[in-house]
Amino acid sequence: MSAFNMSVDVNQNGNMKNADSSFTVDDIDDIDFSKLLEKPRPLNIDRLRSLDERSLTELTGSPQLRNADNASRAQDHSEYVISPSVGKRSGFNTPRSLHGFESHPMVGEAWDALRRSMVYFRGQPVGTIAAVDNSEEKLNYDQVFVRDFVPSALAFLMNGEPDIVKNFILKTLRLQSWEKKIDRFQLGEGVMPASFKVFHDPVRNHETLIADFGESAIGRVAPVDSGFWWIILLRAYTKSTGDSSLADMPECQKGIRLILSLCLSEGFDTFPTLLCADGCCMIDRRMGVYGYPIEIQALFFMALRCALLLLKHDGEGKEMVEQIVKRLHALSYHMRSYFWLDLKQLNDIYRYKTEEYSHTAVNKFNVIPDSLPEWVFDFMPAHGGFFIGNVSPARMDFRWFALGNCIAILSSLATPEQSTAIMDLIESRWEELVGEMPLKVCYPAIESHEWRIVTGCDPKNTRWSYHNGGSWPVLLWLLTAACIKTGRPQIARRAIEVAEARLHKDHWPEYYDGKVGRYVGKQSRKNQTWSIAGYLVAKMMLEDPSHVGMVSLEEDKQMKPVMRRSNSWTC
Ligand code: GLC
């Protein structure tokens, strides 16, 4: 995993040249950090506010599209700026809660551990390493993963330390501009790396960045989620600091456009969802999450909405905004109609007729009721529902995935009723989804013959382990954010208490195994940074709920829920 097979050097002018057989970047000094790291304006708002009142429909109306642009972007960026809950703390102090009511001895330990994970490039902090664990084979856990850095970044932003986040955003943006090749195949311009690391050449006493766009990753999986997280993080940074100068840089505007061009280009698709290969997100191994996985669809939706707030609506930006607005309408309709499952919808599928032809078909994807798994009938509570894992012709993956459902709530892909239903489900199925360690990455595990077929006999993904029904502490921040957004912080409090009983004692494992998450995962890394940061972010959000605004988008009031035959989400 740590061997890289391409090399690109970037000179002072930002030009690239292939160098040798490893992927490195040299002399990225063409960005003036001192200018970019100007301190953001002082911040002083401590309430949870609706952030993105501008509606999509409003955007489609051309006068507003033209004129409301700057006003609404400014509103998102500065009017509702979120303050660090306890003021700006010294970069090297270990912050403790000033309010005290949420403080726990683990918080200080977590900050110390998070700081130990920081990665520096030529004297500047640029990210956090995936795991500080020397007891296991490193593989690529010594790298800064884009997705893993998100909770770290949020913790730093909430703590009033935006510089590391800005550096990260700019460095990864430079990496995006590399010419990326796997064997003889050139990757899309907009692709963001899965991870990068700093290489120190002791002979030249020189540091270079080495990135992995999937060409070194186990299974050569494509990091589709990286670009979406990058956009989401750029908006969180802008929201948190009130400083839109970073997002407004032509380089950042171009970066957003390049990422989204990869997704919005016309093709053969019959659905607005994004078609992906297996393992292209947090679940970065073969796990039957190919096709239209919920994690990617929810992140795609959220990134599109964030991009609307970040993109300048001029020239190229305006064209993309129009594309985004159209796609969002189609995507929300599709997801809310076909991915949503509750008792009523389940019963409808159970009674589906098959082989229906023409646009009058009720069973549009020709799902065969016999393909409904046994467990889902018991799992579905009377009140509650969720977005299922995947929908494509004759295939519904009924598994529950944590990340996709939480992001659906935060992005308002889920209607308020659907969001409530997701929280109801989590409460009703507490033992299964939270158990002894929050939170199950997916439920249930696949086993036996199905495990052989779906995972290709993956020994790391045996039942109730790792991606196959394992419990991931990092998901605590997403759960907490979703709880706060839906007005149910007590659920988060309960989950955090469960985590606090073990997380630090067990040295911040990457994941836990077992039906209720009782065992430290078989191959779990210790001191896994996103487990640490996820806990901190959860704590800080509970302490100051206004922080949730960084990662939450209000419902677009104009985007009416689809009235479906079963009308099932109004449960
Ligand atoms: C594992 C996880 C992936 C994570 C990486 C680094 O590969 O599946 O989601 O980004 O480790 O922590």
XYZ file of C-alpha atoms and ligand atoms in Angstrom:
583
model
C 0.000 0.000 0.000
C 2.786 2.401 0.629
C 4.487 1.945 -2.727
C 3.570 4.604 -5.203
C 4.014 4.124 -8.848
C 3.954 7.502 -10.458
C 5.711 10.722 -9.921
C 4.871 14.271 -10.776
C 6.998 17.198 -9.781
C 5.435 20.599 -9.637
C 7.794 23.494 -10.130
C 7.503 27.046 -8.863
C 5.050 27.896 -11.606
C 2.795 25.034 -10.754
C 3.745 23.124 -13.893
C 3.960 19.402 -13.600
C 6.462 17.018 -14.997
C 6.693 13.293 -14.672
C 9.756 12.474 -12.661
C 10.312 8.873 -11.676
C 8.320 5.917 -10.595
C 6.798 7.362 -7.471
C 4.041 9.939 -7.175
C 5.540 12.977 -5.521
C 5.092 16.683 -5.624
C 7.976 19.009 -5.172
C 8.264 22.689 -4.464
C 4.640 23.542 -4.074
C 5.476 27.034 -3.046
C 3.369 28.822 -5.519
C 0.608 29.370 -2.982
C 1.259 32.280 -0.696
C 0.280 30.844 2.667
C 0.944 33.991 4.622
C -1.698 35.754 2.558
C -4.143 32.914 2.787
C -3.777 32.418 6.483
C -4.967 35.858 7.364
C -7.048 35.602 10.489
C -10.778 35.300 9.969
C -13.070 37.927 11.355
C -14.035 37.614 15.012
C -17.015 35.398 15.485
C -19.841 35.773 17.870
C -22.901 33.769 17.129
C -23.779 30.916 19.416
C -27.079 29.682 18.164
C -28.199 27.042 15.773
C -29.614 28.874 12.819
C -31.113 27.968 9.551
C -28.161 28.338 7.272
C -29.223 27.980 3.752
C -32.574 29.557 3.427
C -32.125 30.109 -0.252
C -34.232 27.540 -2.044
C -33.352 25.567 -5.092
C -36.521 26.647 -6.792
C -35.610 30.206 -6.057
C -32.330 29.517 -7.767
C -33.930 28.239 -10.906
C -35.821 31.498 -11.327
C -33.315 33.365 -13.408
C -33.550 36.834 -11.785
C -32.834 35.351 -8.410
C -30.270 33.061 -9.873
C -28.443 36.105 -11.111
C -29.085 38.552 -8.328
C -29.667 36.621 -5.159
C -26.424 34.823 -5.742
C -24.001 37.028 -3.958
C -26.449 37.991 -1.256
C -27.262 34.405 -0.390
C -23.661 33.254 -0.601
C -22.734 36.051 1.717
C -25.549 35.036 4.037
C -24.277 31.499 4.282
C -20.699 32.582 4.689
C -20.902 35.346 7.178
C -24.285 36.195 8.568
C -24.666 33.019 10.545
C -21.103 32.435 11.423
C -20.587 29.915 14.150
C -18.337 30.655 17.021
C -15.907 28.290 18.621
C -17.748 27.399 21.797
C -15.059 28.411 24.189
C -13.316 31.063 22.194
C -10.085 30.610 20.298
C -7.749 28.443 22.219
C -4.045 28.327 21.880
C -2.952 25.907 19.207
C -0.965 23.909 21.701
C -3.246 24.042 24.674
C -5.381 21.114 25.430
C -8.800 22.621 25.607
C -11.182 21.694 28.371
C -14.769 22.745 28.510
C -15.302 26.065 30.147
C -18.960 25.285 30.665
C -18.021 22.112 32.417
C -21.312 20.332 31.931
C -20.052 18.180 29.097
C -16.511 17.815 30.294
C -15.081 14.380 30.769
C -11.486 13.411 31.547
C -11.358 11.737 28.137
C -11.721 15.061 26.354
C -8.268 16.253 27.387
C -6.734 12.892 26.514
C -8.425 13.015 23.137
C -7.052 16.465 22.347
C -3.550 15.338 23.249
C -3.919 12.295 21.012
C -5.338 14.377 18.174
C -2.385 16.746 18.351
C 0.021 13.808 18.246
C -1.534 12.795 14.935
C -0.843 16.113 13.216
C 1.212 16.002 10.034
C 3.459 18.897 8.989
C 4.693 19.789 5.542
C 7.551 22.265 5.463
C 6.632 23.558 8.856
C 2.901 23.921 8.231
C 0.254 21.574 9.674
C -1.532 19.990 6.725
C -3.576 17.138 8.159
C -3.738 14.251 10.601
C -2.376 10.754 10.139
C -5.007 7.965 9.985
C -3.644 6.052 12.996
C -0.745 6.516 15.364
C -0.227 2.805 15.917
C 3.218 1.318 15.544
C 2.237 -2.127 16.742
C 0.561 -3.138 13.491
C 1.775 -3.180 9.932
C 1.403 0.395 8.759
C -0.059 -0.256 5.304
C -1.400 3.198 4.493
C -2.477 4.138 8.011
C 0.502 6.495 8.159
C -1.168 8.747 5.607
C -3.573 11.656 5.750
C -6.858 10.362 4.359
C -9.245 12.945 2.994
C -12.317 11.309 4.537
C -10.546 10.630 7.832
C -9.417 14.223 8.145
C -12.978 15.570 8.106
C -13.734 14.990 11.817
C -10.241 16.243 12.714
C -10.891 19.362 10.664
C -14.233 19.931 12.350
C -12.635 19.563 15.771
C -9.995 22.156 14.860
C -12.584 24.515 13.399
C -14.787 24.192 16.470
C -11.755 24.933 18.579
C -10.952 28.087 16.642
C -7.942 26.647 14.793
C -8.767 26.982 11.110
C -5.222 27.149 9.725
C -4.627 23.427 9.487
C -7.928 23.080 7.642
C -7.048 25.805 5.189
C -3.646 24.237 4.544
C -5.268 20.857 4.008
C -7.791 22.263 1.561
C -5.065 23.997 -0.435
C -2.657 21.070 -0.435
C -5.270 18.587 -1.597
C -6.328 21.074 -4.241
C -2.755 21.060 -5.558
C -2.779 17.282 -5.558
C -5.983 17.338 -7.610
C -4.155 19.210 -10.349
C -1.663 16.410 -10.847
C -1.757 14.322 -13.922
C -3.050 11.047 -12.522
C -2.462 7.750 -14.213
C -3.073 4.134 -13.310
C -1.022 1.936 -15.596
C -1.771 3.519 -18.928
C -5.095 5.002 -17.939
C -5.412 8.670 -17.172
C -7.834 9.547 -14.365
C -10.304 12.417 -14.527
C -8.989 15.889 -13.868
C -11.320 16.422 -10.909
C -10.362 13.303 -8.960
C -9.239 14.053 -5.402
C -6.804 11.701 -3.675
C -7.859 9.095 -1.154
C -4.821 9.996 0.924
C -1.393 11.588 0.911
C 1.738 11.570 2.973
C 4.791 13.714 3.482
C 8.018 12.150 2.294
C 11.195 13.423 3.868
C 14.301 12.991 1.776
C 17.138 12.882 4.315
C 19.809 13.340 1.666
C 18.382 16.502 0.187
C 16.738 17.385 3.507
C 13.663 18.082 1.510
C 9.982 17.295 1.917
C 7.642 16.218 -0.832
C 4.010 15.112 -0.866
C 3.075 11.683 -2.106
C -0.552 11.039 -3.000
C -2.685 7.987 -3.672
C -5.601 8.345 -6.077
C -6.445 4.673 -5.916
C -3.405 3.423 -7.796
C -1.845 2.073 -4.611
C -4.971 1.325 -2.606
C -5.843 -2.278 -1.825
C -8.110 -3.402 -4.658
C -7.377 -0.167 -6.571
C -10.629 1.290 -5.283
C -11.681 4.724 -6.526
C -12.051 7.375 -3.803
C -15.318 8.819 -5.099
C -16.179 10.269 -1.697
C -12.970 12.341 -1.398
C -14.104 15.119 -3.707
C -17.475 15.341 -2.002
C -15.867 15.564 1.444
C -13.528 18.225 0.121
C -16.432 20.422 -0.980
C -18.328 19.768 2.265
C -15.237 20.706 4.257
C -14.665 23.874 2.253
C -18.180 24.961 3.099
C -17.703 24.014 6.780
C -14.521 26.099 6.836
C -16.272 29.049 5.218
C -19.241 28.736 7.535
C -17.141 28.408 10.628
C -14.731 31.248 9.958
C -16.968 33.599 7.998
C -14.017 33.909 5.659
C -15.119 33.318 2.084
C -11.813 34.368 0.538
C -10.573 30.783 0.423
C -13.652 29.456 -1.375
C -13.664 32.486 -3.646
C -10.135 31.840 -4.907
C -10.267 30.975 -8.618
C -8.326 27.768 -7.812
C -10.971 26.622 -5.328
C -13.816 27.561 -7.653
C -12.152 25.509 -10.363
C -11.559 22.635 -7.944
C -15.273 22.471 -7.139
C -16.212 22.606 -10.793
C -13.767 19.851 -11.712
C -15.067 17.536 -8.979
C -18.655 18.044 -9.985
C -17.979 17.852 -13.716
C -17.025 14.241 -13.104
C -20.536 13.602 -11.787
C -22.694 15.885 -13.879
C -21.506 14.966 -17.350
C -24.090 13.375 -19.595
C -23.916 9.655 -20.222
C -26.129 6.625 -20.592
C -27.722 6.932 -17.176
C -31.413 6.450 -16.662
C -31.240 7.557 -13.015
C -29.965 10.784 -11.390
C -28.028 8.787 -8.803
C -24.302 8.291 -9.295
C -23.121 4.941 -10.618
C -20.030 3.661 -8.783
C -17.741 0.684 -8.459
C -17.518 -1.253 -5.191
C -15.452 0.123 -2.319
C -15.452 3.742 -3.436
C -16.199 5.322 -0.048
C -15.629 4.719 3.665
C -16.326 1.073 2.944
C -13.296 0.797 0.709
C -13.392 -2.910 -0.016
C -15.665 -5.220 -1.920
C -18.821 -5.285 0.176
C -21.592 -5.228 -2.417
C -21.743 -1.442 -2.307
C -21.361 -1.030 -6.056
C -24.087 0.483 -8.200
C -25.846 3.284 -6.370
C -24.679 3.070 -2.749
C -26.489 5.291 -0.260
C -23.254 6.692 1.185
C -22.221 8.135 -2.156
C -25.704 9.350 -3.073
C -26.086 11.211 0.224
C -22.600 12.732 0.000
C -23.232 13.644 -3.632
C -26.439 15.426 -2.642
C -24.730 17.254 0.199
C -21.749 18.261 -1.944
C -24.097 19.594 -4.625
C -25.917 21.704 -2.059
C -22.665 22.980 -0.563
C -21.361 23.800 -4.038
C -24.437 25.923 -4.685
C -23.453 28.011 -1.703
C -19.794 28.221 -2.630
C -19.804 28.696 -6.378
C -19.778 32.148 -7.802
C -22.599 32.405 -10.249
C -20.550 33.963 -12.987
C -19.428 32.521 -16.301
C -18.506 28.877 -15.838
C -19.888 28.906 -12.303
C -23.341 29.941 -13.461
C -23.559 27.143 -15.988
C -22.635 24.627 -13.327
C -25.133 26.085 -10.865
C -27.900 25.481 -13.377
C -26.779 21.888 -13.830
C -26.619 21.396 -10.065
C -30.092 22.762 -9.467
C -31.581 20.416 -12.050
C -29.714 17.442 -10.677
C -30.719 18.173 -7.099
C -34.387 18.182 -8.027
C -34.108 14.865 -9.807
C -31.867 13.317 -7.170
C -34.049 14.219 -4.199
C -37.137 12.944 -6.009
C -35.445 9.672 -6.860
C -33.951 9.095 -3.414
C -37.046 10.032 -1.454
C -39.227 7.914 -3.692
C -37.201 4.787 -4.280
C -34.626 4.468 -1.505
C -37.031 5.147 1.345
C -38.288 2.155 3.310
C -40.748 2.026 6.168
C -43.368 -0.449 7.273
C -45.897 0.652 4.680
C -43.396 0.639 1.847
C -42.029 -2.723 2.952
C -45.518 -4.155 2.879
C -46.066 -2.709 -0.591
C -42.866 -4.317 -1.897
C -43.845 -7.595 -0.257
C -47.016 -7.547 -2.358
C -45.393 -6.276 -5.557
C -46.392 -7.668 -8.901
C -43.495 -8.245 -11.257
C -42.850 -8.004 -14.999
C -44.767 -4.765 -15.361
C -44.097 -2.906 -18.543
C -44.479 0.806 -19.377
C -44.549 3.987 -17.341
C -47.605 2.840 -15.395
C -45.517 0.183 -13.598
C -45.768 0.317 -9.812
C -42.789 -1.975 -9.292
C -40.540 0.213 -11.415
C -37.301 -1.691 -10.850
C -38.904 -5.104 -11.173
C -37.892 -6.136 -7.677
C -38.868 -9.717 -6.992
C -40.563 -9.923 -3.554
C -38.740 -13.208 -2.911
C -35.511 -11.207 -2.782
C -36.660 -9.500 0.420
C -34.362 -10.778 3.183
C -35.951 -12.386 6.254
C -34.333 -10.035 8.751
C -35.887 -6.880 7.351
C -39.407 -7.891 8.418
C -38.362 -8.029 12.084
C -35.975 -5.102 11.883
C -38.560 -2.641 10.615
C -40.277 -0.957 13.553
C -43.884 0.237 13.428
C -42.618 3.807 13.619
C -39.467 4.543 11.766
C -37.782 4.081 8.448
C -34.517 4.545 6.598
C -32.855 4.956 3.240
C -31.851 1.514 2.067
C -28.365 0.696 0.839
C -28.831 0.566 -2.906
C -31.481 0.529 -5.642
C -31.006 -0.649 -9.205
C -32.814 -2.927 -11.652
C -34.193 -5.948 -9.764
C -31.887 -5.177 -6.871
C -32.663 -3.525 -3.597
C -29.991 -3.771 -0.941
C -32.065 -3.508 2.220
C -29.098 -3.110 4.565
C -29.048 -0.079 6.846
C -25.934 2.106 6.459
C -25.107 4.649 9.152
C -23.128 7.229 7.213
C -25.600 7.580 4.345
C -28.576 7.934 6.654
C -26.880 10.522 8.873
C -25.719 12.546 5.862
C -29.242 12.317 4.436
C -30.477 14.007 7.609
C -27.731 16.629 7.688
C -28.084 17.558 4.025
C -31.890 17.546 4.210
C -32.018 14.914 1.538
C -34.373 13.353 4.067
C -37.559 15.339 4.622
C -38.186 16.356 8.250
C -40.594 13.405 8.545
C -38.035 11.011 7.135
C -35.359 12.412 9.453
C -37.616 11.825 12.441
C -38.333 8.325 11.193
C -34.598 7.546 10.917
C -34.085 8.679 14.511
C -37.118 6.625 15.592
C -35.551 3.592 13.987
C -32.243 4.147 15.754
C -34.063 4.383 19.072
C -36.166 1.295 18.409
C -33.201 -0.731 17.219
C -30.718 0.536 19.788
C -29.300 -2.856 20.657
C -28.659 -3.698 17.019
C -27.290 -0.328 15.876
C -25.626 1.109 18.975
C -25.309 -1.839 21.336
C -22.088 -1.638 23.324
C -20.262 0.686 20.943
C -21.766 3.237 18.608
C -22.251 2.884 15.714
C -22.783 -0.014 13.320
C -21.382 0.904 9.930
C -24.108 -1.247 8.401
C -26.721 -3.709 9.544
C -26.932 -6.644 9.396
C -23.742 -8.557 8.607
C -23.673 -10.842 5.627
C -22.530 -14.398 6.238
C -21.931 -17.858 4.792
C -22.620 -18.226 1.111
C -23.670 -14.622 0.728
C -20.418 -13.456 2.368
C -18.440 -15.621 -0.064
C -20.246 -14.234 -3.079
C -20.509 -10.599 -2.008
C -17.076 -10.028 -0.428
C -15.114 -12.556 -2.458
C -14.326 -14.459 0.782
C -12.705 -11.411 2.417
C -11.212 -12.562 5.750
C -11.167 -8.996 7.080
C -14.871 -8.593 6.435
C -16.185 -11.694 8.151
C -19.603 -11.333 9.768
C -19.933 -8.588 12.372
C -16.397 -7.389 11.715
C -14.886 -4.286 10.043
C -17.151 -3.105 7.214
C -19.420 -6.105 7.545
C -21.519 -5.067 10.531
C -18.596 -3.738 12.593
C -19.063 -0.803 14.983
C -17.121 2.384 14.179
C -16.647 5.022 16.888
C -15.979 7.672 14.234
C -19.658 7.542 13.327
C -20.488 9.085 16.684
C -20.024 12.603 15.325
C -22.423 11.985 12.487
C -24.981 10.458 14.812
C -24.640 13.372 17.219
C -25.012 15.957 14.463
C -28.104 14.159 13.165
C -29.552 13.931 16.688
C -29.082 17.635 17.284
C -30.501 18.556 13.912
C -33.625 16.507 14.594
C -33.963 17.950 18.092
C -33.070 14.719 19.877
C -29.755 15.355 21.606
C -30.623 12.906 24.365
C -30.066 10.059 21.895
C -26.553 11.358 21.245
C -25.888 11.763 24.943
C -26.802 8.147 25.504
C -24.567 6.968 22.671
C -21.640 9.073 23.869
C -21.957 7.627 27.361
C -21.780 4.158 25.884
C -18.614 5.098 23.990
C -17.035 6.776 27.005
C -17.199 3.543 28.939
C -14.587 1.976 26.682
C -13.063 4.113 23.979
C -10.128 5.555 25.863
C -9.506 2.419 27.914
C -9.286 0.456 24.672
C -6.921 3.055 23.158
C -9.318 4.521 20.595
C -9.786 1.530 18.311
C -10.677 1.954 14.684
C -13.625 -0.449 14.963
C -15.248 -3.046 17.192
C -16.519 -6.491 16.266
C -19.481 -8.603 17.286
C -23.227 -8.360 17.084
C -23.346 -5.594 19.686
C -19.805 -4.291 19.187
C -18.386 -5.861 22.329
C -14.921 -6.760 21.044
C -12.072 -4.603 19.811
C -11.908 -5.376 16.097
C -9.836 -8.289 14.853
C -7.464 -6.138 12.819
C -8.471 -2.832 14.300
C -5.795 -0.150 14.579
C -5.343 1.577 17.945
C -5.153 5.349 18.311
C -7.211 5.709 15.191
C -7.416 9.435 14.650
C -10.973 9.662 13.404
C -12.201 7.677 16.412
C -10.553 10.335 18.581
C -11.714 13.313 16.533
C -15.207 11.866 16.092
C -15.595 11.709 19.859
C -14.338 15.286 20.302
C -16.631 16.643 17.618
C -19.602 14.860 19.175
C -18.776 16.349 22.573
C -18.268 19.858 21.223
C -21.503 19.780 19.254
C -23.478 18.757 22.304
C -21.834 21.481 24.285
C -22.534 24.103 21.644
C -25.196 22.933 19.179
C -24.523 25.901 16.900
C -21.489 23.963 15.659
C -23.853 21.645 13.812
C -24.436 24.471 11.339
C -21.058 23.708 9.812
C -22.272 20.362 8.566
C -25.981 20.882 8.285
C -28.187 22.319 5.580
C -31.765 23.300 6.152
C -34.529 21.799 4.103
C -35.320 23.547 0.901
C -38.897 24.521 1.580
C -39.660 24.694 -2.123
C -38.563 21.127 -2.728
C -41.873 19.539 -1.834
C -41.819 15.898 -0.799
C -43.026 13.636 -3.532
C -46.561 12.408 -2.997
C -46.202 8.754 -3.585
C -48.701 6.071 -3.862
C -47.916 4.802 -0.390
C -47.208 8.289 0.963
C -45.223 6.306 3.424
C -42.807 8.780 4.969
C -45.545 10.804 6.565
C -45.785 8.014 9.094
C -9.811 1.801 6.187
C -11.246 2.317 6.137
C -11.322 3.639 5.422
C -10.374 4.630 6.065
C -8.964 4.056 6.125
C -8.015 4.924 6.924
O -9.373 1.498 4.903
O -12.068 1.385 5.519
O -12.633 4.117 5.436
O -10.389 5.817 5.361
O -8.971 2.785 6.745
O -8.438 5.047 8.227
